[in-house]
Short mmCIF file of C-alpha atoms and ligand atoms in Angstrom, two decimals:
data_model
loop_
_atom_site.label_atom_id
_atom_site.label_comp_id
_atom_site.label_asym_id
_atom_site.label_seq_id
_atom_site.Cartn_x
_atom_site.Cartn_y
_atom_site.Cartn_z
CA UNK D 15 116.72 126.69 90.35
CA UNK D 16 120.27 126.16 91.50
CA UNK D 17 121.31 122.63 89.52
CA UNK D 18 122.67 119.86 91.35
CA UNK D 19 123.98 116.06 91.20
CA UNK D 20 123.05 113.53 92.68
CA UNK D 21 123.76 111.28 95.30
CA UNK D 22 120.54 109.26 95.92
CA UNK D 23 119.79 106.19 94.38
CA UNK D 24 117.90 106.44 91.77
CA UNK D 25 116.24 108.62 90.19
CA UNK D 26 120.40 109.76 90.05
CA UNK D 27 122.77 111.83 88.07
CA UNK D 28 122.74 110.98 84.33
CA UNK D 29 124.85 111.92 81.85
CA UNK D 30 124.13 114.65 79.48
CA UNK D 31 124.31 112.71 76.82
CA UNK D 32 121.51 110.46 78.13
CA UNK D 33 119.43 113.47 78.65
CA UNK D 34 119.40 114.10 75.21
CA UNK D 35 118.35 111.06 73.91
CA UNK D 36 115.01 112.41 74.73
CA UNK D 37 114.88 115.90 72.86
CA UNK D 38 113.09 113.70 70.45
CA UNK D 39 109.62 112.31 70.41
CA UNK D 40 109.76 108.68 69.16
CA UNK D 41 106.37 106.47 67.94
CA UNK D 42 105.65 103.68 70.25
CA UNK D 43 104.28 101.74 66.89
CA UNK D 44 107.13 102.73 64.45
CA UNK D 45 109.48 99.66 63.26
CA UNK D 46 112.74 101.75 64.75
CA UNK D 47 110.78 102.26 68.04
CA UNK D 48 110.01 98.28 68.44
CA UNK D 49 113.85 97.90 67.14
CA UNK D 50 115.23 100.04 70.36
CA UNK D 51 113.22 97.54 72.33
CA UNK D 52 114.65 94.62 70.77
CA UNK D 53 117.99 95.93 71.16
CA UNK D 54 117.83 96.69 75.18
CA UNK D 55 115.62 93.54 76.12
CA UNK D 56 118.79 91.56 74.18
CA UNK D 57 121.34 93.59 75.81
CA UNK D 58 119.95 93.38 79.15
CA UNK D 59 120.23 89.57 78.83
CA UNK D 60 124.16 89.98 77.71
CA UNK D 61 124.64 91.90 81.35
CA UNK D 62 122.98 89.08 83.31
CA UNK D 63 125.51 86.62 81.10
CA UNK D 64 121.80 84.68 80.14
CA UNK D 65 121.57 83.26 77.19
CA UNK D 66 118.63 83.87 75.33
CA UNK D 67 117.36 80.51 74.42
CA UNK D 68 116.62 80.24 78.72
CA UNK D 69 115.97 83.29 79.35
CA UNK D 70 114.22 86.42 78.09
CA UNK D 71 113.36 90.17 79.32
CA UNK D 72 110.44 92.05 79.67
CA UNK D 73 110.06 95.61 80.28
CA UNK D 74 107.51 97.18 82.39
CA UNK D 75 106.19 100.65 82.55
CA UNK D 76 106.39 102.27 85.81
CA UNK D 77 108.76 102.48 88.56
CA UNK D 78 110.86 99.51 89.97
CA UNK D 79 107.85 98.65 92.36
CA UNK D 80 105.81 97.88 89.61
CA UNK D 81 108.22 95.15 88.17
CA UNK D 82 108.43 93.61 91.18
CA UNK D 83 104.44 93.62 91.41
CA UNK D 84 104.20 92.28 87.93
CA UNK D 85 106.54 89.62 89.30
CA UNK D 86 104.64 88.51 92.11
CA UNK D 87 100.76 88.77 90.49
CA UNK D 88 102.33 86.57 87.41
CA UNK D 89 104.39 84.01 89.01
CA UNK D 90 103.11 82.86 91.53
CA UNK D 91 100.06 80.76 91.20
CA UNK D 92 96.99 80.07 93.13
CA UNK D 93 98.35 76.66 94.84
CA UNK D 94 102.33 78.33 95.27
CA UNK D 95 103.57 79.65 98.43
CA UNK D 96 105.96 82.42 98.35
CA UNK D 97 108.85 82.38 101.42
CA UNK D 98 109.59 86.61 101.48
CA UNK D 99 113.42 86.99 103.06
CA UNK D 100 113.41 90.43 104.98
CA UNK D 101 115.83 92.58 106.63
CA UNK D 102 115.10 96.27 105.81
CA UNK D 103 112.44 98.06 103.74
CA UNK D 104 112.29 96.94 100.33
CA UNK D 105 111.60 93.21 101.17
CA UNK D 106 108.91 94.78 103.87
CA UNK D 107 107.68 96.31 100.47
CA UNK D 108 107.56 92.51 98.42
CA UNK D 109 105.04 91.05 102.15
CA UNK D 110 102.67 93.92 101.41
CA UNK D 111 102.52 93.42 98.01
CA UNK D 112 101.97 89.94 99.02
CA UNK D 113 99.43 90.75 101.08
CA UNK D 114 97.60 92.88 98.35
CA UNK D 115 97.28 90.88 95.87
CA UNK D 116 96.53 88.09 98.72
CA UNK D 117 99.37 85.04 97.77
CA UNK D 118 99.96 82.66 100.07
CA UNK D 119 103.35 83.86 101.96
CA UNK D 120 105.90 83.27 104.87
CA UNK D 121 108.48 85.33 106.29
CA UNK D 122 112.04 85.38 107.30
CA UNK D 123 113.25 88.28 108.81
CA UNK D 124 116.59 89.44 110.19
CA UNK D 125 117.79 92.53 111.86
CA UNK D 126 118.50 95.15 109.63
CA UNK D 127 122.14 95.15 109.98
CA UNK D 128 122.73 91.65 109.62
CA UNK D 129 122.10 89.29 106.43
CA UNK D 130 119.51 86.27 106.10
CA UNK D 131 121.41 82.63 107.23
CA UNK D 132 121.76 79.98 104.77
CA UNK D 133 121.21 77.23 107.54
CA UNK D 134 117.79 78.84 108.97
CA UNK D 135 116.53 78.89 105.31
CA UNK D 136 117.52 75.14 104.52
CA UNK D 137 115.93 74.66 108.03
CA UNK D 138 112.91 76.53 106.69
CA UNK D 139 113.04 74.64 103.15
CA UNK D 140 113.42 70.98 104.52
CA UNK D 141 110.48 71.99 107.22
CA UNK D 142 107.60 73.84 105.01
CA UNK D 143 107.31 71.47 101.92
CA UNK D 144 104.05 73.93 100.81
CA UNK D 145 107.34 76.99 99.36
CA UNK D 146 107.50 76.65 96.02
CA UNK D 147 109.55 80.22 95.67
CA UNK D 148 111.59 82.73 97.46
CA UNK D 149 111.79 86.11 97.12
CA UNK D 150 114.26 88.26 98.17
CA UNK D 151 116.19 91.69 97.82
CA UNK D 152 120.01 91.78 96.71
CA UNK D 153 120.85 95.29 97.70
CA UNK D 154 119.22 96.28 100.52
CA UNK D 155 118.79 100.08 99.51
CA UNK D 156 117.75 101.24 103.13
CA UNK D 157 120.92 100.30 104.58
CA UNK D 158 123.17 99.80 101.78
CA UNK D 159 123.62 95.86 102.63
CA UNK D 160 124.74 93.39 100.50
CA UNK D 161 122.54 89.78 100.73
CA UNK D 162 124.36 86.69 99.93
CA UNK D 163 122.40 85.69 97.05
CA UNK D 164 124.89 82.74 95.72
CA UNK D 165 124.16 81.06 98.69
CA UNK D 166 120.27 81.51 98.64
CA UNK D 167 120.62 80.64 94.96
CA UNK D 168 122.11 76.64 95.33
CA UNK D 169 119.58 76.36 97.98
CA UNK D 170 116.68 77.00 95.60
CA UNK D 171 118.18 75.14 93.39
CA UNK D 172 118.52 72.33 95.60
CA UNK D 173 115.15 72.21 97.00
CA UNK D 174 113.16 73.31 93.33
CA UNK D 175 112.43 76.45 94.21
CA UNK D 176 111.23 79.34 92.07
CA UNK D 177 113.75 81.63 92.45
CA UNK D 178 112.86 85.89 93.05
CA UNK D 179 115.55 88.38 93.10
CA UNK D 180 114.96 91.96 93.65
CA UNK D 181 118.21 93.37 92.55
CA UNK D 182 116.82 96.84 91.48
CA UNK D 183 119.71 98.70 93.34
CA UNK D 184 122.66 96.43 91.90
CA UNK D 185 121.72 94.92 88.66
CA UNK D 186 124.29 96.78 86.28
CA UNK D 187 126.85 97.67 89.18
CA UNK D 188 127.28 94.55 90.56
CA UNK D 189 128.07 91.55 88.29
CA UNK D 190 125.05 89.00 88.48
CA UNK D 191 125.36 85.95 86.71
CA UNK D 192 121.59 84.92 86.15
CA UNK D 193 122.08 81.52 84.01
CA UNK D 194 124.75 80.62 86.99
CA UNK D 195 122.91 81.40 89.41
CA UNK D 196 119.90 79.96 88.31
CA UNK D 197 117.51 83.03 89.01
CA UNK D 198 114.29 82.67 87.82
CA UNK D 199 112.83 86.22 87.78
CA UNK D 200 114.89 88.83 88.57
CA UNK D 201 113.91 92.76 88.74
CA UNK D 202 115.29 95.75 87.68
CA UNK D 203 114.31 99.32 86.72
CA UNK D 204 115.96 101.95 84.42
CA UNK D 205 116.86 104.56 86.87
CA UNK D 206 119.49 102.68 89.22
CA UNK D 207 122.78 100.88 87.60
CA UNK D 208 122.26 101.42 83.97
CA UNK D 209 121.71 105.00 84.70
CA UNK D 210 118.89 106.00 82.73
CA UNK D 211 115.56 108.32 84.35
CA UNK D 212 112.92 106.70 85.64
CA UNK D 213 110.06 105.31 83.85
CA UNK D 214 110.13 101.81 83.38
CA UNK D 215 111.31 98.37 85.17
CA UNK D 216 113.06 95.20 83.76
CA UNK D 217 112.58 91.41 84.16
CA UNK D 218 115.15 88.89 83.43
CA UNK D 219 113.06 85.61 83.78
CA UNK D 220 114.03 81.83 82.90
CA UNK D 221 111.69 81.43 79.78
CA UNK D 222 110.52 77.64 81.24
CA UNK D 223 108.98 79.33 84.28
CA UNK D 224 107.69 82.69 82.32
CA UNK D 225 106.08 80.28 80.39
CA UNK D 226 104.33 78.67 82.43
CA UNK D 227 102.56 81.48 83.79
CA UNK D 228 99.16 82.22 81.97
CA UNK D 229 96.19 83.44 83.42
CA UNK D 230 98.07 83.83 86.81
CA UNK D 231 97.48 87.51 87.04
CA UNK D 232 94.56 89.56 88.67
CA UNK D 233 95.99 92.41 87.13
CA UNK D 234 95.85 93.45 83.64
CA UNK D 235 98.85 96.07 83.07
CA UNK D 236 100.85 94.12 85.61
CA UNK D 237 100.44 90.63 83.51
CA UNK D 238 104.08 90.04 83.01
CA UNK D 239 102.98 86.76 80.69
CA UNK D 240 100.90 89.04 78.48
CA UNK D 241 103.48 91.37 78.03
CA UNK D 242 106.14 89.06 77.49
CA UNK D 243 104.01 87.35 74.82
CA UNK D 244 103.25 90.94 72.85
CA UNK D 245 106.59 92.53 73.64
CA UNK D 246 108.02 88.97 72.41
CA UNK D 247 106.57 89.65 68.91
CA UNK D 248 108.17 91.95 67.41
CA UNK D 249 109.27 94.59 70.35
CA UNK D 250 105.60 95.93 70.97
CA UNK D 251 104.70 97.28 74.14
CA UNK D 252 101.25 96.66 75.38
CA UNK D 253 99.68 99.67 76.24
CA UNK D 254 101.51 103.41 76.04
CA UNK D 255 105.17 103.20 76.57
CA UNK D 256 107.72 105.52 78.14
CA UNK D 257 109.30 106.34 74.81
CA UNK D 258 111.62 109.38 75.79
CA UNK D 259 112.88 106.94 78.99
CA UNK D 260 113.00 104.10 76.74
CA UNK D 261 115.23 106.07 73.91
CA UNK D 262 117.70 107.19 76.95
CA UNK D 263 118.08 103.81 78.32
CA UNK D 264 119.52 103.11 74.96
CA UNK D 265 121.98 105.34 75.06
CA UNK D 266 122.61 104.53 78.68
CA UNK D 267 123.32 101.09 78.03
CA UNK D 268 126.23 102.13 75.08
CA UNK D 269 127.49 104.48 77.51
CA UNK D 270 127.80 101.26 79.65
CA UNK D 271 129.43 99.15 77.51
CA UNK D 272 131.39 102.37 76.83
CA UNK D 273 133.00 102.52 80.46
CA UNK D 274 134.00 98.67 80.34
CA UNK D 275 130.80 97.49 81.12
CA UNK D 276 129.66 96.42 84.90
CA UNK D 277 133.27 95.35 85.92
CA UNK D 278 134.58 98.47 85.46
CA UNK D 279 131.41 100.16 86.93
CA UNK D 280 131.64 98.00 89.52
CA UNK D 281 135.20 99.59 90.37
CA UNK D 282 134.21 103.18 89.98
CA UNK D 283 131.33 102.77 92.72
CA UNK D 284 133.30 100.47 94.97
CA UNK D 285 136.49 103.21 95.33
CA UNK D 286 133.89 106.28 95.39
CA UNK D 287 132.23 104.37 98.02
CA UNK D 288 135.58 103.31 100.01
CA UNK D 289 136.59 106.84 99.70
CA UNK D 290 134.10 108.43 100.99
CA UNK D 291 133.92 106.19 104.12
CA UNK D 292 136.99 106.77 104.75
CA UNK D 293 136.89 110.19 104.60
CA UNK D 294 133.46 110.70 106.80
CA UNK D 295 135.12 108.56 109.37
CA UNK D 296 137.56 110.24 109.48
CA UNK D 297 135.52 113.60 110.52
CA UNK D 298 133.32 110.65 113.17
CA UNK D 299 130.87 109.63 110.77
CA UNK D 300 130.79 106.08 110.97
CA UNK D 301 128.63 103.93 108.51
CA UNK D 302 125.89 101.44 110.18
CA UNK D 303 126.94 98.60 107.97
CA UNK D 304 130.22 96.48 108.76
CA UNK D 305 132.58 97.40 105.93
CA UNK D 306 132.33 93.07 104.71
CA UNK D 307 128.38 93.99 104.28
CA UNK D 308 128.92 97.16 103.06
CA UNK D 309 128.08 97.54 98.95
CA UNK D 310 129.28 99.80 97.17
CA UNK D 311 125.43 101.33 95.99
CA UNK D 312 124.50 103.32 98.94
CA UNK D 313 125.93 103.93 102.37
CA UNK D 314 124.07 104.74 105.71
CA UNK D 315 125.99 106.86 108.01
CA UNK D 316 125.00 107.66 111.54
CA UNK D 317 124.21 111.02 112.96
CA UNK D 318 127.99 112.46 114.88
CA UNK D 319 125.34 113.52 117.95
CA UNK D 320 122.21 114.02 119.24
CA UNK D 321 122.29 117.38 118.23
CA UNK D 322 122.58 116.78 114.45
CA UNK D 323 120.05 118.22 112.53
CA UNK D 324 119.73 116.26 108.79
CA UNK D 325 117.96 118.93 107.21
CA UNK D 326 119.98 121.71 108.59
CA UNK D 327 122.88 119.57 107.22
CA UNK D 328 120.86 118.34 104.15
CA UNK D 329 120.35 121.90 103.19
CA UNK D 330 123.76 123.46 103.37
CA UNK D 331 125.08 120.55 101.06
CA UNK D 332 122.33 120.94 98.92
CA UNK D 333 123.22 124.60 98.41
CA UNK D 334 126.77 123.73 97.33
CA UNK D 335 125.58 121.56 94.72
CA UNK D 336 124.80 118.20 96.28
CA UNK D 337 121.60 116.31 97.55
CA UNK D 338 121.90 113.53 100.37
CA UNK D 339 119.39 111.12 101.43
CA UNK D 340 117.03 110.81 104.66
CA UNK D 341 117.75 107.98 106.69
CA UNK D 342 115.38 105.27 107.03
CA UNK D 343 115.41 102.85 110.14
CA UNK D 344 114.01 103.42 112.68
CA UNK D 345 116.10 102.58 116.16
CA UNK D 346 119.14 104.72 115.22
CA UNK D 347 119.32 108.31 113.66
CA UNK D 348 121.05 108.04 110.08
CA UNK D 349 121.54 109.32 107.17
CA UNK D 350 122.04 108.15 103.37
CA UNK D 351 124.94 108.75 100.51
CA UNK D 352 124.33 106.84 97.28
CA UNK D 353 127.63 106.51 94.90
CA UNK D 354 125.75 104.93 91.63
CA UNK D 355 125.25 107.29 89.11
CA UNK D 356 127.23 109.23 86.81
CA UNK D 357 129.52 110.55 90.14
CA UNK D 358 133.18 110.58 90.20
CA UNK D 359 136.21 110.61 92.88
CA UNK D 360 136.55 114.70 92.12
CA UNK D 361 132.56 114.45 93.31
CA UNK D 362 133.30 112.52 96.31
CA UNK D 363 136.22 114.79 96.80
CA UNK D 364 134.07 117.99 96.56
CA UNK D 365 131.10 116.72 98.54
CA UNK D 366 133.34 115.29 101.38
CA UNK D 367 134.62 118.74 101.94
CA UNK D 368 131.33 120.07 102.05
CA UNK D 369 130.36 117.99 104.73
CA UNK D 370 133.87 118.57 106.80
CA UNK D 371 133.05 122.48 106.71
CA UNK D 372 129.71 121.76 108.07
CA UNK D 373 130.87 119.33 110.49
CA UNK D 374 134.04 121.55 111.59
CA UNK D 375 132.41 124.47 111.55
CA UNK D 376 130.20 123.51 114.33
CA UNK D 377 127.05 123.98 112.19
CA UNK D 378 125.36 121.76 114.55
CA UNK D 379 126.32 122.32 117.87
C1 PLP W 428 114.64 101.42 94.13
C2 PLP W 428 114.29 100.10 94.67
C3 PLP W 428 113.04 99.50 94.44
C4 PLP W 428 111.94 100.15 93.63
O1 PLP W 428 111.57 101.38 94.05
P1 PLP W 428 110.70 102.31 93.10
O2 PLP W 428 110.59 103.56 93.90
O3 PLP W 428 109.41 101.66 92.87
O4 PLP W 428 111.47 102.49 91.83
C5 PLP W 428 112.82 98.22 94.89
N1 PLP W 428 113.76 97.55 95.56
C6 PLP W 428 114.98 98.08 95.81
C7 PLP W 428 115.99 97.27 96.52
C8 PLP W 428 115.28 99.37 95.38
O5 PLP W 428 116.48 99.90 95.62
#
């Protein structure tokens, strides 16, 4: 098989070096296992500038979904009412969960282009005095959007309201100030920002509310109270844990720190992502985001004409040593370029002239 990097996001391009973190097989009960927990649930807290007599983190095996699950089946109890904010696919993903596990919920839902209004939520707040929380995505990884989550964050704060941020796409590339902000739980997983492989999610959560959250669950492995209460311990995970993933998070996290930490992450992604929309528009792709919505995690681009065929396209820049992303709305054909991962400007570079060739070359007319 023909290697290649890349530009999704998550599961993305690691470095090497992260790979081989997990050339070893680690004990999930040995002392210097438990102490590589310790270490990232600690560090993890140091990104989200939380200190750790407020706040605490718990990692979850699985993908990102399942943190977000273990989220929503632990804090929110039987007599709570959940407010979901919507406007693309991930925060369609947090109502069915919702709906699973069978929590009281409302919606507020904006087109998919456009971000959630701070006046229609006080409006919502002041009106429906059941909400105790509000959950909501930061990153909206099927467009690429970025939510306004300081403003969402006073008004929870003003009305008392437990707090929910899925910020699985930007946690680690976009500065979040948790203790600031006042989130309550927010989600994560080891294959987006930090740049580790799948395997596992992350919760930052305000220890008061954590706390408070015993018996809530109707799940077992998705109890994020029991967890937090073994893992607490002395690093223990209940139940097998993803030790290979775990070891090259580790390492992921030093290489972090290594580049500057998220500010100068931050930079990297935000002038790979401004040049290469500059450069597709340039050749008539234009993104579906307005460049003042527009994070720098993922872009969605829209098809040059009706004749554009993404896998045609998908495949030829795949062959040279890149793979793209399928669109996903549903009005408007598009397609998807993530920048987070271990990619560079002389990547951008490269895969932008893939993409002229194709488009100059009149691959698709
Ligand atoms: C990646 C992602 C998730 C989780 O997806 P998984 O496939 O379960 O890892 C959730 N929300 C957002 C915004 C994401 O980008």
């Amino acid at each position: 098989m023909e290697n290649y990097k890349l530009l999704t996001p998550g599961p993305l391009t690691t470095t090497k070096t992260v790979k081989e973190e997990m050339l070893f097989d680690r004990c999930t009960w040995d002392d210097e296992y438990k102490v590589i927990t310790q270490k990232i649930r600690a560090e993890l807290l140091e990104i989200a500038v939380a200190s750790p007599n407020l706040y605490t983190t718990v990692l979850m095996q699985g993908s990102g979904s399942f943190g977000v699950e273990a989220v929503l089946h632990s804090a929110i109890g039987k007599e709570d009412k959940c407010l979901i904010i919507t406007n693309g696919n991930y925060g369609e993903r947090i109502v069915t969960m919702a709906k699973c596990i069978g929590i009281n919920y409302t919606t507020y839902s904006v087109e998919y282009d456009t971000v959630p209004k701070s006046y229609e939520i006080r409006e919502i707040l002041s009106r429906d005095k059941d909400i105790t929380h509000v959950a909501m995505v930061h990153v909206e990884t099927t467009t690429g959007i970025i939510n306004p989550i300081d403003d969402i964050a006073k008004l929870c704060r003003e009305y008392d309201k437990t707090f929910i941020l899925d910020a699985m796409s930007s946690f680690g590339g976009i500065q979040i100030n948790v203790e600031e902000l006042g989130i309550d739980y927010l989600i994560s997983s080891a294959n987006k920002c930090i740049q580790g492989v799948p395997g596992f999610s992350f919760i930052i959560a305000k220890i008061e509310k954590i706390s408070k959250c015993k018996g809530n669950s109707k799940s077992l492995s998705l109890d994020l109270y029991d967890q937090w209460i073994n893992m607490d311990k002395d690093g223990k995970w209940r139940y097998t844990s993803p030790t290979h993933v775990v070891a090259a998070f580790s390492k992921a996290l030093d290489e972090l720190r290594g580049e500057g930490g998220v500010a100068s992450r931050n930079k990297r992604y935000k002038d790979n992502n401004n040049l290469l929309r500059r450069k597709l528009a340039a050749m008539g792709l234009n993104s579906y985001i307005n460049e003042e919505l527009q994070s720098p995690i993922i872009t969605t681009f829209l098809f040059p004409s009706e004749n554009f065929n993404f896998s045609s396209f998908y495949n030829y820049v795949k062959e040279r040593g890149f793979v793209l992303y399928p669109g996903k709305l549903t009005r408007v054909d598009s397609f998807r370029i993530g920048n987070i991962g271990e990619i560079y400007e002389e990547d951008i570079e490269i895969v932008c002239h893939i993409i002229d060739e194709y488009i100059s070359g009149g691959k698709y007319e």
